[in-house]
Short mmCIF file of C-alpha atoms in Angstrom, two decimals:
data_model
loop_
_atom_site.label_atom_id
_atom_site.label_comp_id
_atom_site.label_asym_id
_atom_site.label_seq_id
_atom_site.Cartn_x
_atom_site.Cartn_y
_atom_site.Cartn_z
CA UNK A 24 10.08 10.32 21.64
CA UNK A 25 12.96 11.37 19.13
CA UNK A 26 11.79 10.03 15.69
CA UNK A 27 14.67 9.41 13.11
CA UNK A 28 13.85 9.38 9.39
CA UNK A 29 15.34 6.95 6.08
CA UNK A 30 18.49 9.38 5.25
CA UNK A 31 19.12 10.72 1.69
CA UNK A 32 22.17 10.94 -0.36
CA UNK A 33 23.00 14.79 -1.84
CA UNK A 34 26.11 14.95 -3.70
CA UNK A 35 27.76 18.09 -4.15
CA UNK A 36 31.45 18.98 -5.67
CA UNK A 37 33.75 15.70 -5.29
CA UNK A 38 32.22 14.66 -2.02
CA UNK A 39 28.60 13.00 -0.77
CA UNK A 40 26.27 13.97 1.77
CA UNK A 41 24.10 11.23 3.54
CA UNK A 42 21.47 12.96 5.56
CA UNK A 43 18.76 12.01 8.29
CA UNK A 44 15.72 14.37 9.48
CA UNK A 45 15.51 13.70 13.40
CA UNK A 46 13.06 15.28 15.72
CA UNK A 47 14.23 15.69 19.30
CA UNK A 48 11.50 16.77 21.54
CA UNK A 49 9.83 18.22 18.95
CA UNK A 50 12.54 20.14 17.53
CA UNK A 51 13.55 19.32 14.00
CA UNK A 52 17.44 18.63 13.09
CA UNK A 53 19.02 17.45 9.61
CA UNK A 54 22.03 15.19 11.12
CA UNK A 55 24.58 14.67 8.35
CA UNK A 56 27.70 13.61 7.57
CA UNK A 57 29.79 14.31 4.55
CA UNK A 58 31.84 12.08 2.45
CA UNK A 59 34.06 11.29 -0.23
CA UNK A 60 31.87 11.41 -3.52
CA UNK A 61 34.08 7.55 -4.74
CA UNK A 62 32.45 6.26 -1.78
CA UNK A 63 28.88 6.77 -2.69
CA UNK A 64 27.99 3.44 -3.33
CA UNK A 65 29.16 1.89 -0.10
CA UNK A 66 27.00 4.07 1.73
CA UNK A 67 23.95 2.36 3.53
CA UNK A 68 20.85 3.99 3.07
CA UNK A 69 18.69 0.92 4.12
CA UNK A 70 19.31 0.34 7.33
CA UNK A 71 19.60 3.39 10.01
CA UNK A 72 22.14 2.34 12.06
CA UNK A 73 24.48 4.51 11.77
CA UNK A 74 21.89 7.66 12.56
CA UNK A 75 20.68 5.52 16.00
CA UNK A 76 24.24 4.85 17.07
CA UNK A 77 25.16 8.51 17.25
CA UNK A 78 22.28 9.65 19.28
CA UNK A 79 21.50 6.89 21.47
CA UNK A 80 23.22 8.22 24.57
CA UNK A 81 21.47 11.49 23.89
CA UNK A 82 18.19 9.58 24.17
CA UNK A 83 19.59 8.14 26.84
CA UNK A 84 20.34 11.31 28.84
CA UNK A 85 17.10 12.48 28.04
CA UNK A 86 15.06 9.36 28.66
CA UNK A 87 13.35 9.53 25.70
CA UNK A 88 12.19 6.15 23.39
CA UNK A 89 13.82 6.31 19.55
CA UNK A 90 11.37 5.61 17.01
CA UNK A 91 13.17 4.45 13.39
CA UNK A 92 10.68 5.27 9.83
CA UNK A 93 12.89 2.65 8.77
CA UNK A 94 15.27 -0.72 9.25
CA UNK A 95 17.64 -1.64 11.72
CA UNK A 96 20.55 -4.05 11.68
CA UNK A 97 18.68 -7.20 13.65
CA UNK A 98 21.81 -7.89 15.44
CA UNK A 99 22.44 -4.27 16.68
CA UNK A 100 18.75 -4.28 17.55
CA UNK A 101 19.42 -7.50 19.64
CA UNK A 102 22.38 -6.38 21.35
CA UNK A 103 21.10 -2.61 22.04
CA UNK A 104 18.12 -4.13 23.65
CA UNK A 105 19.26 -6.92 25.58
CA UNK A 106 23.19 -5.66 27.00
CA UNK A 107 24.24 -1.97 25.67
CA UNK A 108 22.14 -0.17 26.92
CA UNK A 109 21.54 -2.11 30.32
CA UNK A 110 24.96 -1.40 30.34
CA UNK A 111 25.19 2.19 29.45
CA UNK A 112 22.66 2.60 32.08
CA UNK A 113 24.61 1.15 34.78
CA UNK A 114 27.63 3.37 34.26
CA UNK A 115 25.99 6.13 33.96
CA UNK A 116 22.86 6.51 36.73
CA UNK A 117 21.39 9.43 34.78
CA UNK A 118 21.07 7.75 31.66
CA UNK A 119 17.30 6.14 31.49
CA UNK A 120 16.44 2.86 30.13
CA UNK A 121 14.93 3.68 26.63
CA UNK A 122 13.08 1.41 23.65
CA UNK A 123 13.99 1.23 20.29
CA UNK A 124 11.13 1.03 18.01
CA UNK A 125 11.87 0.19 14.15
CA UNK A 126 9.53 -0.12 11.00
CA UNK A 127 11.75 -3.23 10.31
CA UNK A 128 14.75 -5.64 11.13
CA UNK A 129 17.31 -6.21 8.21
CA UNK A 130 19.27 -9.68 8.88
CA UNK A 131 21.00 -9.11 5.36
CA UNK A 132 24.60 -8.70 4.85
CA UNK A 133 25.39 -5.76 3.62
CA UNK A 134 29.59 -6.01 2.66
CA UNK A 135 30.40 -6.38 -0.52
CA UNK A 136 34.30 -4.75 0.25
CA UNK A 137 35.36 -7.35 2.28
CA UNK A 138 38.43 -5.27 3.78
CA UNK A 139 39.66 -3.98 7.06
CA UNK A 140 40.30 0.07 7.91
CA UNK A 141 40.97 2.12 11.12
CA UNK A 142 41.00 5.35 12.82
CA UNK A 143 44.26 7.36 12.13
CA UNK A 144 45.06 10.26 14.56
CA UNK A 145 48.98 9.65 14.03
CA UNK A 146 49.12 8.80 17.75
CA UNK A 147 50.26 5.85 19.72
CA UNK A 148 47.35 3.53 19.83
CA UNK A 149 46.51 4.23 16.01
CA UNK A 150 50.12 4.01 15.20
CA UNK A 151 50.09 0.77 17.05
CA UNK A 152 47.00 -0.33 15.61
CA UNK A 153 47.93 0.01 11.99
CA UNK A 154 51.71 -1.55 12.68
CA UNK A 155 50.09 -4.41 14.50
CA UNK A 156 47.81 -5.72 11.51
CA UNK A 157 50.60 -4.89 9.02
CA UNK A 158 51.09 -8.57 7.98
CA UNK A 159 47.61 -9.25 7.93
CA UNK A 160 45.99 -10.33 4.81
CA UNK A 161 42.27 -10.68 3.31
CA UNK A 162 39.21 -9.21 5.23
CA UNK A 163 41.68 -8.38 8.13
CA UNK A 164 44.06 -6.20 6.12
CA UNK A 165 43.78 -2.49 6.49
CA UNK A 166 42.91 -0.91 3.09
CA UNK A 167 41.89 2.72 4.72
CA UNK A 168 42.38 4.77 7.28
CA UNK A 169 39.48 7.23 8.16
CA UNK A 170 39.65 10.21 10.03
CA UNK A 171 36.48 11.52 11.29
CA UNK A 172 35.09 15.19 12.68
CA UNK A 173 32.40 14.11 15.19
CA UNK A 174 34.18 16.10 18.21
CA UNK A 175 38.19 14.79 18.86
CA UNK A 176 38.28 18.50 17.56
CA UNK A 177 36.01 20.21 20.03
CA UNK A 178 33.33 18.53 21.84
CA UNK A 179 30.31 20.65 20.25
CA UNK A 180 31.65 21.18 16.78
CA UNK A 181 31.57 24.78 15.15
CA UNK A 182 33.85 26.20 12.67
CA UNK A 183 36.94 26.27 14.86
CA UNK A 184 36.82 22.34 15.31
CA UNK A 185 36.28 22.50 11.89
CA UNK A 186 39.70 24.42 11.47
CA UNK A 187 41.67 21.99 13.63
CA UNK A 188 40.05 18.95 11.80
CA UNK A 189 41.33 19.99 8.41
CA UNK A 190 44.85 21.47 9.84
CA UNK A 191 45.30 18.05 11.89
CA UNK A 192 44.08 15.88 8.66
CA UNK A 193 46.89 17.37 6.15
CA UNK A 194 49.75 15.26 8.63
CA UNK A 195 47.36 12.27 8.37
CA UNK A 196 47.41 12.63 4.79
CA UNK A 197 51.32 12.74 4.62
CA UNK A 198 51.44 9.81 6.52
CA UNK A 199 48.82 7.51 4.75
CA UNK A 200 50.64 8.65 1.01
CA UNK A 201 53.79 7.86 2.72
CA UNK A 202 52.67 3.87 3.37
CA UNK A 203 50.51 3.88 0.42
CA UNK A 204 47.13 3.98 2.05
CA UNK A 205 43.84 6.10 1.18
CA UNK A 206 42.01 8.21 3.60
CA UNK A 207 38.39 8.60 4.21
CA UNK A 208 38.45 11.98 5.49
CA UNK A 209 34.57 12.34 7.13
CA UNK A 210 32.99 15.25 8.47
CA UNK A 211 29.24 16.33 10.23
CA UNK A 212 27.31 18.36 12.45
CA UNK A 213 27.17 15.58 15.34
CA UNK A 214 28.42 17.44 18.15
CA UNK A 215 26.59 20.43 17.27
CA UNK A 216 23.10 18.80 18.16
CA UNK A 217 24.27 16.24 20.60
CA UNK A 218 26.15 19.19 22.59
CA UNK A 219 27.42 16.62 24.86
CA UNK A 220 31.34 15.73 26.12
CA UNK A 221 33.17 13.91 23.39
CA UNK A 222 34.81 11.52 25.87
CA UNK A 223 31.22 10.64 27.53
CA UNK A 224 30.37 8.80 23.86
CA UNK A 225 33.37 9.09 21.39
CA UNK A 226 33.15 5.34 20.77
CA UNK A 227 29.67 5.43 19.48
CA UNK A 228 30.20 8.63 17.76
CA UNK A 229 33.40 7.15 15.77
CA UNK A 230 31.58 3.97 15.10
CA UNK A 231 28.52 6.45 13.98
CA UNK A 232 30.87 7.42 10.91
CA UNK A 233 32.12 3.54 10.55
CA UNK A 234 28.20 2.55 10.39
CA UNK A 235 27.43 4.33 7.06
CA UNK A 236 30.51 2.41 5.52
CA UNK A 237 29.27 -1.66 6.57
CA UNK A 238 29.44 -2.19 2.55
CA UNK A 239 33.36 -1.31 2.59
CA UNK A 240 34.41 -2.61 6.25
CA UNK A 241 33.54 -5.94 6.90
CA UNK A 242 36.18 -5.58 9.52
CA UNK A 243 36.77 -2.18 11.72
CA UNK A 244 39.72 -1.67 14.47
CA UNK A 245 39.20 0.77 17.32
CA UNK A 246 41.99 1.54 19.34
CA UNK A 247 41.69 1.13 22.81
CA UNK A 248 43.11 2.91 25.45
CA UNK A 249 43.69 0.00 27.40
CA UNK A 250 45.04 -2.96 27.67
CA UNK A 251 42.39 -5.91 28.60
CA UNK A 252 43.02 -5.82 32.29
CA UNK A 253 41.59 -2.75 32.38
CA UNK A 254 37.97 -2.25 32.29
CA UNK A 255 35.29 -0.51 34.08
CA UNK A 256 31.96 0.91 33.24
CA UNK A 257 32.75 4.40 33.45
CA UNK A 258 30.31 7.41 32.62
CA UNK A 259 32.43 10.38 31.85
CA UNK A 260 34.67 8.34 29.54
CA UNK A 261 33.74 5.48 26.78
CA UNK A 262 37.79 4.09 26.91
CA UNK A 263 37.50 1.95 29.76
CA UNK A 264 34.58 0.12 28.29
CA UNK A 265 35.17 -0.15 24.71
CA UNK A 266 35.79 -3.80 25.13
CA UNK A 267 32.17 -4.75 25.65
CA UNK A 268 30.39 -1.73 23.82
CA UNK A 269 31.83 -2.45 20.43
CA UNK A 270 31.04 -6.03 20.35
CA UNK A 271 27.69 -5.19 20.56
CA UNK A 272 28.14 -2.15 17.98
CA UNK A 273 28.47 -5.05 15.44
CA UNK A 274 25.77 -5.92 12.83
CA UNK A 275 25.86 -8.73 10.13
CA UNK A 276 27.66 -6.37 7.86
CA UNK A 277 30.54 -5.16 9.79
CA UNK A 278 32.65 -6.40 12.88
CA UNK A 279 34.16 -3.53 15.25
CA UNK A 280 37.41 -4.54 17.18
CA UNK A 281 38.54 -2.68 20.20
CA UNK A 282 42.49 -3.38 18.86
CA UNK A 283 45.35 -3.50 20.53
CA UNK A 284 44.22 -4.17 23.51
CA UNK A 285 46.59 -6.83 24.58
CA UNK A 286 49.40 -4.34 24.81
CA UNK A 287 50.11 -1.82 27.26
CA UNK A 288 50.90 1.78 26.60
CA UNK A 289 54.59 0.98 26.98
CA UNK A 290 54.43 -2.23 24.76
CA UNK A 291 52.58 0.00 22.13
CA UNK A 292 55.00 2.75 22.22
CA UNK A 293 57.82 0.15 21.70
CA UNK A 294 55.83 -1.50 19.04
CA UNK A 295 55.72 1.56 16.98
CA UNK A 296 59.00 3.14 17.99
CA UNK A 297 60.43 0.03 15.38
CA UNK A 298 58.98 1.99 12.48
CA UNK A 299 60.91 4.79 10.46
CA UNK A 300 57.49 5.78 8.81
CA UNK A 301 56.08 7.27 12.92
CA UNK A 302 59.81 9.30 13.22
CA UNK A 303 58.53 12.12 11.23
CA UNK A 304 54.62 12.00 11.92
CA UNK A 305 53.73 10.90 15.65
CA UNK A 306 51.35 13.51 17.03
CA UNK A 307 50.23 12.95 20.90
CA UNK A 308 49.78 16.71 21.96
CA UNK A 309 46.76 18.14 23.60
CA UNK A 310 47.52 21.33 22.21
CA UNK A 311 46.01 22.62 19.63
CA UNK A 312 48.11 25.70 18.54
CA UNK A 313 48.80 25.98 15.03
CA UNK A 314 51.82 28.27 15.51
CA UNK A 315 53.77 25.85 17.52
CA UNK A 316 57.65 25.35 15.99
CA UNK A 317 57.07 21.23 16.23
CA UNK A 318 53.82 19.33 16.08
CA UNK A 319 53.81 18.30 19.86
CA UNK A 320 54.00 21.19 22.38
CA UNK A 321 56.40 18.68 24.10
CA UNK A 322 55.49 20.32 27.63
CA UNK A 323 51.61 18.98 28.04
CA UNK A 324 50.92 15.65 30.38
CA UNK A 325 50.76 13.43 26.94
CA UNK A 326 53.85 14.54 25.24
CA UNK A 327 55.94 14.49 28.48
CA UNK A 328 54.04 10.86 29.27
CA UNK A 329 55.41 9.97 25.64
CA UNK A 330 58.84 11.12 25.59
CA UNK A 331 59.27 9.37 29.04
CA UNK A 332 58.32 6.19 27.45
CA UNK A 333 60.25 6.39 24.42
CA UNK A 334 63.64 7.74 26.65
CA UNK A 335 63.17 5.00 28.75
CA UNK A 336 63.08 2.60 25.49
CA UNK A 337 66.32 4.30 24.29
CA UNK A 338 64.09 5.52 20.94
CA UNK A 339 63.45 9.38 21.93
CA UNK A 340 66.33 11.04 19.19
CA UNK A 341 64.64 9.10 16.38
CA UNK A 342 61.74 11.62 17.40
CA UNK A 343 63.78 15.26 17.37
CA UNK A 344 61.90 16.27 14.66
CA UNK A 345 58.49 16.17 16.28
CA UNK A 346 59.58 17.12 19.83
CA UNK A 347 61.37 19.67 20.97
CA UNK A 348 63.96 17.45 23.29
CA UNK A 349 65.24 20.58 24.97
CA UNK A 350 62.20 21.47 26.68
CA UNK A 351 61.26 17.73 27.24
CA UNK A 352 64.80 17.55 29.20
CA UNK A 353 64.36 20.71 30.90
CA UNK A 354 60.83 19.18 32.46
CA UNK A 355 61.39 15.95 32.63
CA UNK A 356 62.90 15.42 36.29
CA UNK A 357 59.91 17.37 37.67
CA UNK A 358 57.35 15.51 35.61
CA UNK A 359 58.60 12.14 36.92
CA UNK A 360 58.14 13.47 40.43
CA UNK A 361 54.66 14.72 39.62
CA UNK A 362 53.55 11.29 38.65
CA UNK A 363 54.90 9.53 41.71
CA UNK A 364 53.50 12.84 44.38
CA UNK A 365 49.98 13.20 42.26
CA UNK A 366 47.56 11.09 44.13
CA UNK A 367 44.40 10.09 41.59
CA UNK A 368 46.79 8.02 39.08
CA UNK A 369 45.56 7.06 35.75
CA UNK A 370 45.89 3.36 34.86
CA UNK A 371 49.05 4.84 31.91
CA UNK A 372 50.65 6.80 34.78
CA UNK A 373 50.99 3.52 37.22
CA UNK A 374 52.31 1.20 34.38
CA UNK A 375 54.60 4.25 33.42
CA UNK A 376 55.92 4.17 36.99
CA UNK A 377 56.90 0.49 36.94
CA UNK A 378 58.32 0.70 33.68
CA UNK A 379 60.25 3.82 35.14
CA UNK A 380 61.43 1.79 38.27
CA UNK A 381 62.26 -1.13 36.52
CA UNK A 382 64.81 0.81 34.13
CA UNK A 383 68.69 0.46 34.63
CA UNK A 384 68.81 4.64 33.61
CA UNK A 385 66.24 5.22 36.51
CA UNK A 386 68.15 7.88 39.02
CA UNK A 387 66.45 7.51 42.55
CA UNK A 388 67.67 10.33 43.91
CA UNK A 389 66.74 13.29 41.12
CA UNK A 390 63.56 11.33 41.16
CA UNK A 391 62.54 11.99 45.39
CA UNK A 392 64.19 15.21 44.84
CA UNK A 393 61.58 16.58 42.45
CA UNK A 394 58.79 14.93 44.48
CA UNK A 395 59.43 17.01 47.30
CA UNK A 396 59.67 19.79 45.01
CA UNK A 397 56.22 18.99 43.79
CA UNK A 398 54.85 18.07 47.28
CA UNK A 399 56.25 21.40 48.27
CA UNK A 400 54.59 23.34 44.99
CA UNK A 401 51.18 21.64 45.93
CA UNK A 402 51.35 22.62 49.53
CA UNK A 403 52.05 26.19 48.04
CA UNK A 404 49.02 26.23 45.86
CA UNK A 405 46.65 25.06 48.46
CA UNK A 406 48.09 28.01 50.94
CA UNK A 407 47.45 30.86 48.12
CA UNK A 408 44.18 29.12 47.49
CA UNK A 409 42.99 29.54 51.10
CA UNK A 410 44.71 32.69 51.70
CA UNK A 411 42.87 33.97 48.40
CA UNK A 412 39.40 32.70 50.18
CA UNK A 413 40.05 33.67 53.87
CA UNK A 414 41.51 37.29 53.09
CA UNK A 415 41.30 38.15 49.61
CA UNK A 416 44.84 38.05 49.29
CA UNK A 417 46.54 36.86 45.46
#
């Protein structure tokens, strides 16, 4: 049984540490996360929400029953018990059904902010999610962007993820200043003691972070991936679920939102493409070089996905100072014939491709001629690969 103890508060410089001793088959681990020190006093130390969020799926994986010295939201005790994690369990058949077992059940609201926030990665779908709520007033208005290290910057933590979490969070910073928001910059050990894939559970590790804050956010937007036709319980990523496994993240205090999820990837893109403020600060790249000249490689599958989109939307040159258009031109023939040769298609490459088709500026023929170039290159591959197994040969 993993046993999770009431957290403590530890401040130390200008920031505040909130800190829960858990015992994982019998091994002892401090689980903490570090914040601001101004937000001290919307941090929940009576219920233990947060600390049960962000290791239910590894008591999950290791079929093992949680045991709380302490309270629990009764609504997120409600809906763990009776749909998540039936649910969790059915898209993922090596997760076992587990019981939660709590000293007590808190039905108290906690929210005394009475504001809105969201994730901010200076991507699309945050981008999108922050430009979509811009006229929104009252408990759905976004005060504060967060930014959190629980493993977006390397699945099991360390000091490099560390490295690329502050490096990536200076850009975020720029950008909230620049539309006169505030940033809750949080970080923790998470992924070094859940060890885990971040895309197997990044939506319960977020809303992990979001938990410890129900006294600011009565209101919380996660982007989706998605848009609402698209769902599927899926182990090996959290995305095409979030629909259904944030409603039932939701306690008395807070409300989590999967957002945007009426809009497609394209839509999105559009959507944000209207805004001077994204020109200067959109960041989609997968790599995570520091030394690169722009802040998108412009050459991986999500910065060549993006500067599609936005060329087909006529908006690309408003972006020359994050991508480097030269190599995005000198790639982007082939890449469009990669999408239509690849067989396994993501859900953003088919919409991409009947966006593409649909387009007056679509050119047919560059377009078959680079799929037979990339039907040929595959073919190529697969020879070296079997000539490398049958006779050693490189």
């Amino acid at each position: 049984m993993i046993q999770v103890e009431l957290p403590s508060l530890r401040e130390e410089k200008n920031c505040v540490f909130i800190t829960s001793e858990i015992i994982v088959s019998g091994s002892p681990f401090s689980l903490w996360y570090k914040f601001p020190l101004k937000l001290k006093n919307f941090l929940v130390t009576e219920n233990l929400d947060a600390f049960l969020v962000a290791i239910l799926t590894l008591g999950l994986k290791k079929g093992e029953d949680i045991y709380l010295k302490g309270a629990l939201s009764a609504r997120l005790n409600y809906s763990l018990n009776h749909y998540l994690i039936p649910a969790l369990c059915l898209a993922n058949p090596n997760f076992s059904k587990i019981r939660i077992f709590t000293e007590d059940l808190n039905e108290e609201d906690l929210n005394v902010g009475n504001i809105a926030g969201t994730g901010l990665s200076c991507g699309i779908d945050s981008f999108a999610t922050y430009f979509d709520h811009i006229n929104e007033k009252g408990a759905y208005k976004i005060e504060y962007f967060t930014f959190f290290n629980v493993g977006s910057h390397g699945d099991f933590g360390g000091e490099n993820s560390r490295k690329l979490f502050h490096r990536r969070l200076k850009s975020v910073k720029e950008f909230s200043e620049k539309v006169g928001k505030e940033i809750i910059d949080v970080d923790s050990n998470l992924s070094e003691i859940l060890k885990m894939n971040f895309q197997e559970a990044h939506s319960f590790r977020n809303i992990s972070c979001a938990l410890h804050l129900q006294k600011l956010f009565k209101n919380y937007y996660y982007a989706s991936a998605y848009r609402l036709d698209h769902f599927r319980l899926n182990f090996a990523d959290t995305s095409d679920s979030d629909l259904l496994y944030l409603s039932f993240l939701s306690t008395e205090s807070t409300n989590f939102y999967s957002s945007v999820s009426q809009y497609s990837r394209v839509e999105r893109t559009k959507l944000i493409s209207q805004y001077t403020e994204t020109y200067n600060y959109l960041n989609v790249c997968t790599e995570p070089n520091e030394n690169k000249t722009f802040i998108n490689c412009s050459r991986c599958y999500k910065c060549l996905r993006t500067q599609l989109t936005l060329d087909l939307l006529g908006k690309l040159d408003f972006y020359s100072n994050v991508f480097n258009l030269r190599e995005y031109q000198k790639a982007k023939n082939s890449y469009i014939g990669d999408i239509l040769e690849k067989n396994s298609k993501s859900p953003l490459d088919i919409e991409l491709i009947e966006y593409l088709k649909n387009t007056k500026s679509f050119n047919a023929f560059s377009v078959v001629l680079y799929t037979c170039k990339a039907f040929i290159n595959l073919r190529k591959k697969a020879l070296r690969k079997f000539l490398k197994v049958k006779f050693g040969r490189k």
